[in-house]
Tab-separated table of C-alpha atoms and ligand atoms in Angstrom:
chain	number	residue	atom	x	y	z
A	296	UNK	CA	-3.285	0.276	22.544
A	297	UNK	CA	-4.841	-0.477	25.836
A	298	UNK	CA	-2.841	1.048	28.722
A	299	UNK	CA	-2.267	-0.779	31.750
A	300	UNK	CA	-3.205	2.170	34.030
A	301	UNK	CA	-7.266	1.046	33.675
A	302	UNK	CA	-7.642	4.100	31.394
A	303	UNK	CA	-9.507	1.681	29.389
A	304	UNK	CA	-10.605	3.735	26.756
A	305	UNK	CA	-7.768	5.724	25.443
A	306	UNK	CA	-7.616	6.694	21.524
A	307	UNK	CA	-5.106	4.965	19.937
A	308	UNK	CA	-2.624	6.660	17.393
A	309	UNK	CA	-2.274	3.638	15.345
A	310	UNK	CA	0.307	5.203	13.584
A	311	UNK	CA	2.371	6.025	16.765
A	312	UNK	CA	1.686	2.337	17.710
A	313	UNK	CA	2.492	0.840	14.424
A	314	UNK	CA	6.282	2.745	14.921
A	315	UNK	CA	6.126	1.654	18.205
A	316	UNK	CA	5.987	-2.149	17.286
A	317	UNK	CA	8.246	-1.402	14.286
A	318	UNK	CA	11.380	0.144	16.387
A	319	UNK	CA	11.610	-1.923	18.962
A	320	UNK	CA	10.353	-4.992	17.917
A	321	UNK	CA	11.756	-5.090	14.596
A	322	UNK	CA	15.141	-5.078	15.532
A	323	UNK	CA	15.178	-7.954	18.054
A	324	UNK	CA	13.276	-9.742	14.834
A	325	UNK	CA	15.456	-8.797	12.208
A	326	UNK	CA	18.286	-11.920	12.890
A	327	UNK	CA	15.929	-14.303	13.177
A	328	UNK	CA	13.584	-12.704	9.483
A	329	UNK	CA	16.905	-13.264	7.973
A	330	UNK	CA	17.517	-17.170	9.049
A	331	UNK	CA	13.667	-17.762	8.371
A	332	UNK	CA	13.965	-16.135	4.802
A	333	UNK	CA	11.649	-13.730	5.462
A	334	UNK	CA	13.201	-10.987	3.132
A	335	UNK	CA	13.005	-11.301	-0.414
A	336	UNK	CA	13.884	-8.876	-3.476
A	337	UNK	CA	12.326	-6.536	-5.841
A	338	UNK	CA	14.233	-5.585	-9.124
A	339	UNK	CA	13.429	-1.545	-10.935
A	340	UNK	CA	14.601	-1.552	-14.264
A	341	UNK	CA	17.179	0.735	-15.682
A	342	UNK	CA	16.430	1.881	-18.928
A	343	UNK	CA	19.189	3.479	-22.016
A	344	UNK	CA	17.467	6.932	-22.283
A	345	UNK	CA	18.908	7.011	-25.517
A	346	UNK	CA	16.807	3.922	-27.102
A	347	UNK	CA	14.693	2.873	-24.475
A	348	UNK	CA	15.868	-0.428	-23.709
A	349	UNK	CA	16.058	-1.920	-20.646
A	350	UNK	CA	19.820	-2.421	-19.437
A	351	UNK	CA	19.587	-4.085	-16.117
A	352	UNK	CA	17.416	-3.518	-12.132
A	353	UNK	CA	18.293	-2.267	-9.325
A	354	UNK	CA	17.711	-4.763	-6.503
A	355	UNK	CA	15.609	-3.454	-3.752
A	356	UNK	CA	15.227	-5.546	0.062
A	357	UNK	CA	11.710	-6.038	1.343
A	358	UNK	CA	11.004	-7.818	4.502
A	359	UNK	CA	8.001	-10.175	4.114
A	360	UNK	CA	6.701	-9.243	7.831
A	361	UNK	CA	4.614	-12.544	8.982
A	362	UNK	CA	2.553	-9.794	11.524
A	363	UNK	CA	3.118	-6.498	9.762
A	364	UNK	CA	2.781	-7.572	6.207
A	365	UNK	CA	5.903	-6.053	3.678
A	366	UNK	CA	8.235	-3.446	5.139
A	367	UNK	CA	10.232	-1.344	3.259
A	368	UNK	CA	13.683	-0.645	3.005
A	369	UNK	CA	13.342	2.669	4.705
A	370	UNK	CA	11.812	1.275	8.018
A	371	UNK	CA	14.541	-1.791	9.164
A	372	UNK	CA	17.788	-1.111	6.964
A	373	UNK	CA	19.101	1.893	9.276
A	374	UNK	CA	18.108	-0.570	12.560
A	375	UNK	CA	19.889	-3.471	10.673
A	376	UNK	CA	22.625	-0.841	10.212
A	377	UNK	CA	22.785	0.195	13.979
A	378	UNK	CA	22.525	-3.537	14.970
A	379	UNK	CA	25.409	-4.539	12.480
A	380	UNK	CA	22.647	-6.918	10.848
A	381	UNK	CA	23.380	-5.293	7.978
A	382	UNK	CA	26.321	-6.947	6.801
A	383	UNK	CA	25.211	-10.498	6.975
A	384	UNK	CA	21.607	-9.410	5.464
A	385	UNK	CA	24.153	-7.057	2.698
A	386	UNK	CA	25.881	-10.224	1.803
A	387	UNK	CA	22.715	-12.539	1.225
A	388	UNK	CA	21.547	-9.457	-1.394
A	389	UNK	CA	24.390	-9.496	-3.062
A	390	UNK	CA	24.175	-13.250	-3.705
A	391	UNK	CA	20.784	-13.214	-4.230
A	392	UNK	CA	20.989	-10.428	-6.932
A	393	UNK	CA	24.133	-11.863	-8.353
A	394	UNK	CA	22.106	-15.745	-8.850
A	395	UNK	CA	19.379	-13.139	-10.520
A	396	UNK	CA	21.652	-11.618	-12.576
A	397	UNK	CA	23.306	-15.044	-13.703
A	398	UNK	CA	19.390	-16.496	-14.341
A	399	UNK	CA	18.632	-13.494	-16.779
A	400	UNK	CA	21.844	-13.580	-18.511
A	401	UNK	CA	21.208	-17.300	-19.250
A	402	UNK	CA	17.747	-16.571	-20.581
A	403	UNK	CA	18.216	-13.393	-22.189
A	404	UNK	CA	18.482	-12.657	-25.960
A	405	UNK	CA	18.777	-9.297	-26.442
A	406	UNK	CA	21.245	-6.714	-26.481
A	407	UNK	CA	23.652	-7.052	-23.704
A	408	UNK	CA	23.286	-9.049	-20.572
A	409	UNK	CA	21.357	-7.426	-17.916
A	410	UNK	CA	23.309	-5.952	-15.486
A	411	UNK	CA	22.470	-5.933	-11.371
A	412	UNK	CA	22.720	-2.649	-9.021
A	413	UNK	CA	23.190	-3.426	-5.355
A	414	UNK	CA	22.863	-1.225	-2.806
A	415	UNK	CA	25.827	-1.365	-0.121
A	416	UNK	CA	25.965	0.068	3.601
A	417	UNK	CA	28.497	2.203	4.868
A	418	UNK	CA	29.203	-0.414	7.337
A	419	UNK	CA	29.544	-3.143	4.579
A	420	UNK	CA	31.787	-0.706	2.813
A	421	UNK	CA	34.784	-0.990	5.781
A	422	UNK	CA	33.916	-4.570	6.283
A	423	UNK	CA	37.458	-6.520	5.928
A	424	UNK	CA	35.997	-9.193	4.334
A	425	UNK	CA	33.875	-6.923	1.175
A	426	UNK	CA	36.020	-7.696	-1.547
A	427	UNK	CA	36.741	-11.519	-0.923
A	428	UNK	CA	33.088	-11.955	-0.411
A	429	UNK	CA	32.242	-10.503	-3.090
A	430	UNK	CA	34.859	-12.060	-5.309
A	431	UNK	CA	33.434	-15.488	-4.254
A	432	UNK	CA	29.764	-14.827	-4.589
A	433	UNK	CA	30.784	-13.508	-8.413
A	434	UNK	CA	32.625	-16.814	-9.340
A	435	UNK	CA	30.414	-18.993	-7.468
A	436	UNK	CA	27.563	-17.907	-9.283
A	437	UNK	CA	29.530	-17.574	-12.409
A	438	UNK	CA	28.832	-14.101	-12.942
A	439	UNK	CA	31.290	-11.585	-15.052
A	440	UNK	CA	31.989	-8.463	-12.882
A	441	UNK	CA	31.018	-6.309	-15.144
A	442	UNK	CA	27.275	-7.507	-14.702
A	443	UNK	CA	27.823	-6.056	-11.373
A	444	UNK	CA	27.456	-2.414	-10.001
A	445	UNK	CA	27.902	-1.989	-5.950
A	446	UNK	CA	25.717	1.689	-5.211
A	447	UNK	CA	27.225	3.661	-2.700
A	448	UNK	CA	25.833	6.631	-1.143
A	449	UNK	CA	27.931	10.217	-1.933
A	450	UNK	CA	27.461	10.302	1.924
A	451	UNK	CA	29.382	7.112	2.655
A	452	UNK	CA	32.390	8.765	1.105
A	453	UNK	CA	32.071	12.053	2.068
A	454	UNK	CA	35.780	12.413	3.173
A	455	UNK	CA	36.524	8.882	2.491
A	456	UNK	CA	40.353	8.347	3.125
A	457	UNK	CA	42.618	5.723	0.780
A	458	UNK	CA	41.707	3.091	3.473
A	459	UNK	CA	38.124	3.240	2.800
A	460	UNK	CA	38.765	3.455	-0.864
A	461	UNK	CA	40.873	0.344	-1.728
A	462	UNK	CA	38.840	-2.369	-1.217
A	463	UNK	CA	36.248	-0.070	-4.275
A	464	UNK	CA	39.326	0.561	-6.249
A	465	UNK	CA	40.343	-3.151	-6.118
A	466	UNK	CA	36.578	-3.870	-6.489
A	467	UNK	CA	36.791	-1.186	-10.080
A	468	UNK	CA	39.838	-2.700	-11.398
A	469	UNK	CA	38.220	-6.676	-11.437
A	470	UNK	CA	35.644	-5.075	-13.194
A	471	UNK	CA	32.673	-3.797	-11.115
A	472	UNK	CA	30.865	-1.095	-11.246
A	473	UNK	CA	30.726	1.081	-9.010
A	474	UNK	CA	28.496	4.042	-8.790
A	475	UNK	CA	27.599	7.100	-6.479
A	476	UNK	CA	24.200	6.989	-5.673
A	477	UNK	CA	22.061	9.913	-4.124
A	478	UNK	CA	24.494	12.363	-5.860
A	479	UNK	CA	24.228	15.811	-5.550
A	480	UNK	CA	22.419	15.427	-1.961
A	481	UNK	CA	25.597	15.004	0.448
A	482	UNK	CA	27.755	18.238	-0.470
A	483	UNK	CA	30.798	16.553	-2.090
A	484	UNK	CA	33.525	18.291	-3.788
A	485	UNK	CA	32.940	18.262	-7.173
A	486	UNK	CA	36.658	18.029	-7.369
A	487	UNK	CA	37.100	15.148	-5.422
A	488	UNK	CA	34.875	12.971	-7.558
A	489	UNK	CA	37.879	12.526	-9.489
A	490	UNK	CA	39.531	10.819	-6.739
A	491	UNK	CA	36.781	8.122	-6.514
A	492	UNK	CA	36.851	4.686	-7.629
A	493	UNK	CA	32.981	5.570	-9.303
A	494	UNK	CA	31.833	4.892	-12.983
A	495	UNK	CA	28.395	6.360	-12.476
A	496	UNK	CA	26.625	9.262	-11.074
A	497	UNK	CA	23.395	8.439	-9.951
A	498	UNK	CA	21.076	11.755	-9.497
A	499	UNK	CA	19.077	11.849	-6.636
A	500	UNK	CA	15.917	11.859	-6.909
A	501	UNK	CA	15.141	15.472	-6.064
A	502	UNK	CA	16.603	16.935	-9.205
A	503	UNK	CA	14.247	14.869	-11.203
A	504	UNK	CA	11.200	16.503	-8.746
A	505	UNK	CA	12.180	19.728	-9.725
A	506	UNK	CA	11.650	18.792	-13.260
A	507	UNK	CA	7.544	17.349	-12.460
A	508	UNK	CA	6.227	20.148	-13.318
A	509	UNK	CA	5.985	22.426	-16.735
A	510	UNK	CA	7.736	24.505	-17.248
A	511	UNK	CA	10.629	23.139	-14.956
A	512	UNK	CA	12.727	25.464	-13.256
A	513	UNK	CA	15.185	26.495	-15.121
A	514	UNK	CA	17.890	26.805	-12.200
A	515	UNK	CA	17.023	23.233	-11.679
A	516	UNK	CA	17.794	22.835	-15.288
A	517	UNK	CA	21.264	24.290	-15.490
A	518	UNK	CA	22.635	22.465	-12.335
A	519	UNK	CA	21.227	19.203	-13.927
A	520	UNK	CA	23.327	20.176	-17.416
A	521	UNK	CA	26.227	21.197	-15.244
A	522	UNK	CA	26.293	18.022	-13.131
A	523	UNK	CA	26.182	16.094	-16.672
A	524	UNK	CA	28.828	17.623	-18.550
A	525	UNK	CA	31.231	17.540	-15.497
A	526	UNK	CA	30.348	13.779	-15.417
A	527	UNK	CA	30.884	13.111	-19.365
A	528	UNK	CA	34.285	14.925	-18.638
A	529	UNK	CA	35.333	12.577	-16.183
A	530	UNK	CA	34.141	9.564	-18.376
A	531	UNK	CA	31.195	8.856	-16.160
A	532	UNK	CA	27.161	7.982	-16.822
A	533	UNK	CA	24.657	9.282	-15.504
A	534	UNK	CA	21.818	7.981	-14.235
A	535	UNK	CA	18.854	9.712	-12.886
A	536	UNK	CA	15.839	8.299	-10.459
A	537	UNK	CA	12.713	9.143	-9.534
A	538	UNK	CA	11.701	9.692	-13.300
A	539	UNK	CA	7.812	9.569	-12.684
A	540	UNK	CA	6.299	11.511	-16.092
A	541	UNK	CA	7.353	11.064	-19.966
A	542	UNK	CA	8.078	15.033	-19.765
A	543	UNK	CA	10.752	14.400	-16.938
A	544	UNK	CA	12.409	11.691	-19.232
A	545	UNK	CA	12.288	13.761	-22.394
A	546	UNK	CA	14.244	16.660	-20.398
A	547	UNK	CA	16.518	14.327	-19.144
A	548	UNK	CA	17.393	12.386	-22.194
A	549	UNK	CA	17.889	16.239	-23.572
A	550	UNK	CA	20.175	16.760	-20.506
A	551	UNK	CA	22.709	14.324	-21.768
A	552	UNK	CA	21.780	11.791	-19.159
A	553	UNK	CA	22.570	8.086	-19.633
A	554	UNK	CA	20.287	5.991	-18.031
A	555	UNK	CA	17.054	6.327	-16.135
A	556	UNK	CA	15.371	4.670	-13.442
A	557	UNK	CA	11.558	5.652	-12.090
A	558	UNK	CA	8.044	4.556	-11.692
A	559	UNK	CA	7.495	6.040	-15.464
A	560	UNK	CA	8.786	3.230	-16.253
A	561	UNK	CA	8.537	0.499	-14.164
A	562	UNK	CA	7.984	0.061	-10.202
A	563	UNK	CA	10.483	-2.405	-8.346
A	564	UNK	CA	8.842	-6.145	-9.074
A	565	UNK	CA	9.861	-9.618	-9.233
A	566	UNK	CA	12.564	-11.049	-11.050
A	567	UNK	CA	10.844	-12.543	-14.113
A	568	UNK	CA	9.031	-9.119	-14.787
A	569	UNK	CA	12.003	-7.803	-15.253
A	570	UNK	CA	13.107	-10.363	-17.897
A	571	UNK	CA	9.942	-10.189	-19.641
A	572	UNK	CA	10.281	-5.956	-19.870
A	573	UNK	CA	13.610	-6.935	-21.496
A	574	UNK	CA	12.889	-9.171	-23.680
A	575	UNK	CA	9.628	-7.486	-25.338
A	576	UNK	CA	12.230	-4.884	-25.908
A	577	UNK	CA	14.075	-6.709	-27.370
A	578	UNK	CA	11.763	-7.682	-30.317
A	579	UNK	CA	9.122	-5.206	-30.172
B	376	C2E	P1	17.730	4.228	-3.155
B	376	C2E	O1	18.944	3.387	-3.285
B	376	C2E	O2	17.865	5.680	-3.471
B	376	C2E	O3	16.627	3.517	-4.065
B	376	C2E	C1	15.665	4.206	-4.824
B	376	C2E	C2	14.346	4.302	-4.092
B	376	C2E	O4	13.453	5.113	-4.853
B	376	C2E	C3	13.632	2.954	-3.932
B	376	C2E	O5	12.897	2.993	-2.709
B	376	C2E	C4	12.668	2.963	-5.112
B	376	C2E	O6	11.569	2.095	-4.942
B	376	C2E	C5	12.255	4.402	-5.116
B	376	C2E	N1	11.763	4.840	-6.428
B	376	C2E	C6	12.075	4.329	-7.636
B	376	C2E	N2	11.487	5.016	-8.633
B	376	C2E	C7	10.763	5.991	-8.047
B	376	C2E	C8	9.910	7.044	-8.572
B	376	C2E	O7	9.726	7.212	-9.778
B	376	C2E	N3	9.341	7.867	-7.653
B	376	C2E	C9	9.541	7.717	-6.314
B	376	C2E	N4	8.913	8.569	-5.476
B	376	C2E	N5	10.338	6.732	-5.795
B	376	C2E	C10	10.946	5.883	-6.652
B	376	C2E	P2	12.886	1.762	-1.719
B	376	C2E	O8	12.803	0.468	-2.477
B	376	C2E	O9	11.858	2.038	-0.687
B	376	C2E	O10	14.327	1.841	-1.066
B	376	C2E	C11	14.657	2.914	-0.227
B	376	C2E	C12	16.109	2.916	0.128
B	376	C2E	O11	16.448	1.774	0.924
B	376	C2E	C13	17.042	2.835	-1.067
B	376	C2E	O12	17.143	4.121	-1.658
B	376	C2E	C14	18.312	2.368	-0.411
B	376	C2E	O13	18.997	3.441	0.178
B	376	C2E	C15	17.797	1.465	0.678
B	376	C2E	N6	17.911	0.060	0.249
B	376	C2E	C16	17.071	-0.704	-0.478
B	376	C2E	N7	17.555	-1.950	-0.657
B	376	C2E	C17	18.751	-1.972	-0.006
B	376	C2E	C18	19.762	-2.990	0.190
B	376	C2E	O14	19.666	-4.127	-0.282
B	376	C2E	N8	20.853	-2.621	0.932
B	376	C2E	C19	21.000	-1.367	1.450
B	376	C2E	N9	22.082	-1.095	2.158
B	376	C2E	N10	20.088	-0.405	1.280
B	376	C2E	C20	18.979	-0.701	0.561
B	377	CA	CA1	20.414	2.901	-4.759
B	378	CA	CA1	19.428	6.556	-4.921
B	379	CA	CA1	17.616	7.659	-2.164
């Protein structure tokens, strides 16, 4: 950037800049990307280790930047978070995914319908109005619950009191899953996990990492076996991310784990991929 002081010539960090734009400017244009529709979704399957099939996405925000080109989720959904942005821009990818959901179950042959993961915000989670928004969005589109799993970070509960809990206990009982995502990053008691409205562990990403290479660590190995059978004992899946190679998927599907997410099998894409991946599994 050209600096105002007449030192005309200074080297730019474009980098540097690009944040620079991105911080502050981004989060004075986030309300405004959300009324123009400027955000859109991509879905990553989720795949039965077990038989390969594909069992439902994980929807995943992009913001369709008309300067910057697409922005990730990483870059604008902690300033939507400080900003609050992120419960009126939560809400529209909840409905969005849930209409998804509803189009693929309607088109879908195969085994089950496909099911829809959505990622919610700490600050959605103590939101008053989570559960009656979420309620309407599910009979609106005329979606069963049970098509629907709300991801919450083992962070966002870390500690979580009954208060916090309810509204994802009330959430569980209609029907929805819900599921612990990033798990095994935050610290958690193990024993508390019991405690927790959750139906699925999903395994961060860096246990899968440790597992890139051959042969994997065998440390790495145990705690993944541990983490599993403490999760079968509870009655809950598991589902790991970040699967990138075949090898990862093969030790994993060893490991007892339920369901697997990664770029070895897919990367996040549009809707329609997703019902196409489905379907070809479904008679191929
Ligand atoms: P996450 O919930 O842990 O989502 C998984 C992230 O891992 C996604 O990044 C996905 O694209 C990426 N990923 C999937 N497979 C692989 C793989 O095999 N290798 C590697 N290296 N990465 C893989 P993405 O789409 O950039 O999203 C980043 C984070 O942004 C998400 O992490 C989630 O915390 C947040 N996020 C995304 N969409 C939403 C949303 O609608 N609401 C909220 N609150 N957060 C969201
Ligand atoms: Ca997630
Ligand atoms: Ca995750
Ligand atoms: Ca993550």
């Amino acid at each position: 950037a050209k600096s105002a002081g007449g030192n005309r010539y200074e080297l730019a960090d474009p980098e540097a800049d690009a944040r620079a734009i991105t911080r502050h400017g981004l989060t004075t244009a986030l309300p405004a990307a959300l009324e123009r529709g400027e955000f859109f979704i991509e879905y990553q399957p989720l795949v039965h280790l077990g038989d390969g099939s594909v069992r439902g996405a994980e929807a995943l925000v992009r913001w369709l930047h008309p300067q910057h080109g697409i922005i990730g989720p990483d870059r604008f959904i902690p300033l939507a978070e400080h900003t609050g942005l992120i419960v009126p821009l939560g809400r529209w990818v909840l409905e969005e995914s849930v209409r998804q959901a509803r189009t693929w179950e309607a088109r879908h042959s195969g085994a089950g319908p496909l099911r829809v993961n959505v990622n919610l915000s700490p600050m959605q989670l103590t939101h008053p109005n989570l559960v009656s928004d979420t309620v309407d969005i599910l009979e609106r589109e005329g979606l069963a619950p049970g098509a629907l799993c709300l991801e919450v970070t083992e962070s966002a509960l870390i500690g979580a009191d009954d208060d916090l809990l309810k509204p994802l206990r009330r959430l569980a009982e209609m029907g929805v899953d819900i599921a612990l995502d990033d798990f095994g990053t935050g610290y958690s008691n193990l024993a508390n996990l019991r405690r927790l409205p959750v139906s699925v562990l999903k395994l961060d990403r860096s246990f899968t990492q440790g597992m890139q290479h051959f042969p994997a660590d065998p440390v790495d190995l145990k705690i993944v076996e541990g983490i599993v059978a403490l999760a079968h004992s509870l009655d809950l899946a598991v589902t790991v991310e970040g699967v990138e190679t075949g090898h990862q998927a093969d030790q994993l599907r060893e490991l007892g784990c339920d369901t697997a997410q990664g770029w070895y099998y897919a990367r996040p894409g549009p809707p329609d991929r997703l019902h196409q991946l489905a379907l070809l599994d479904a008679t191929g």
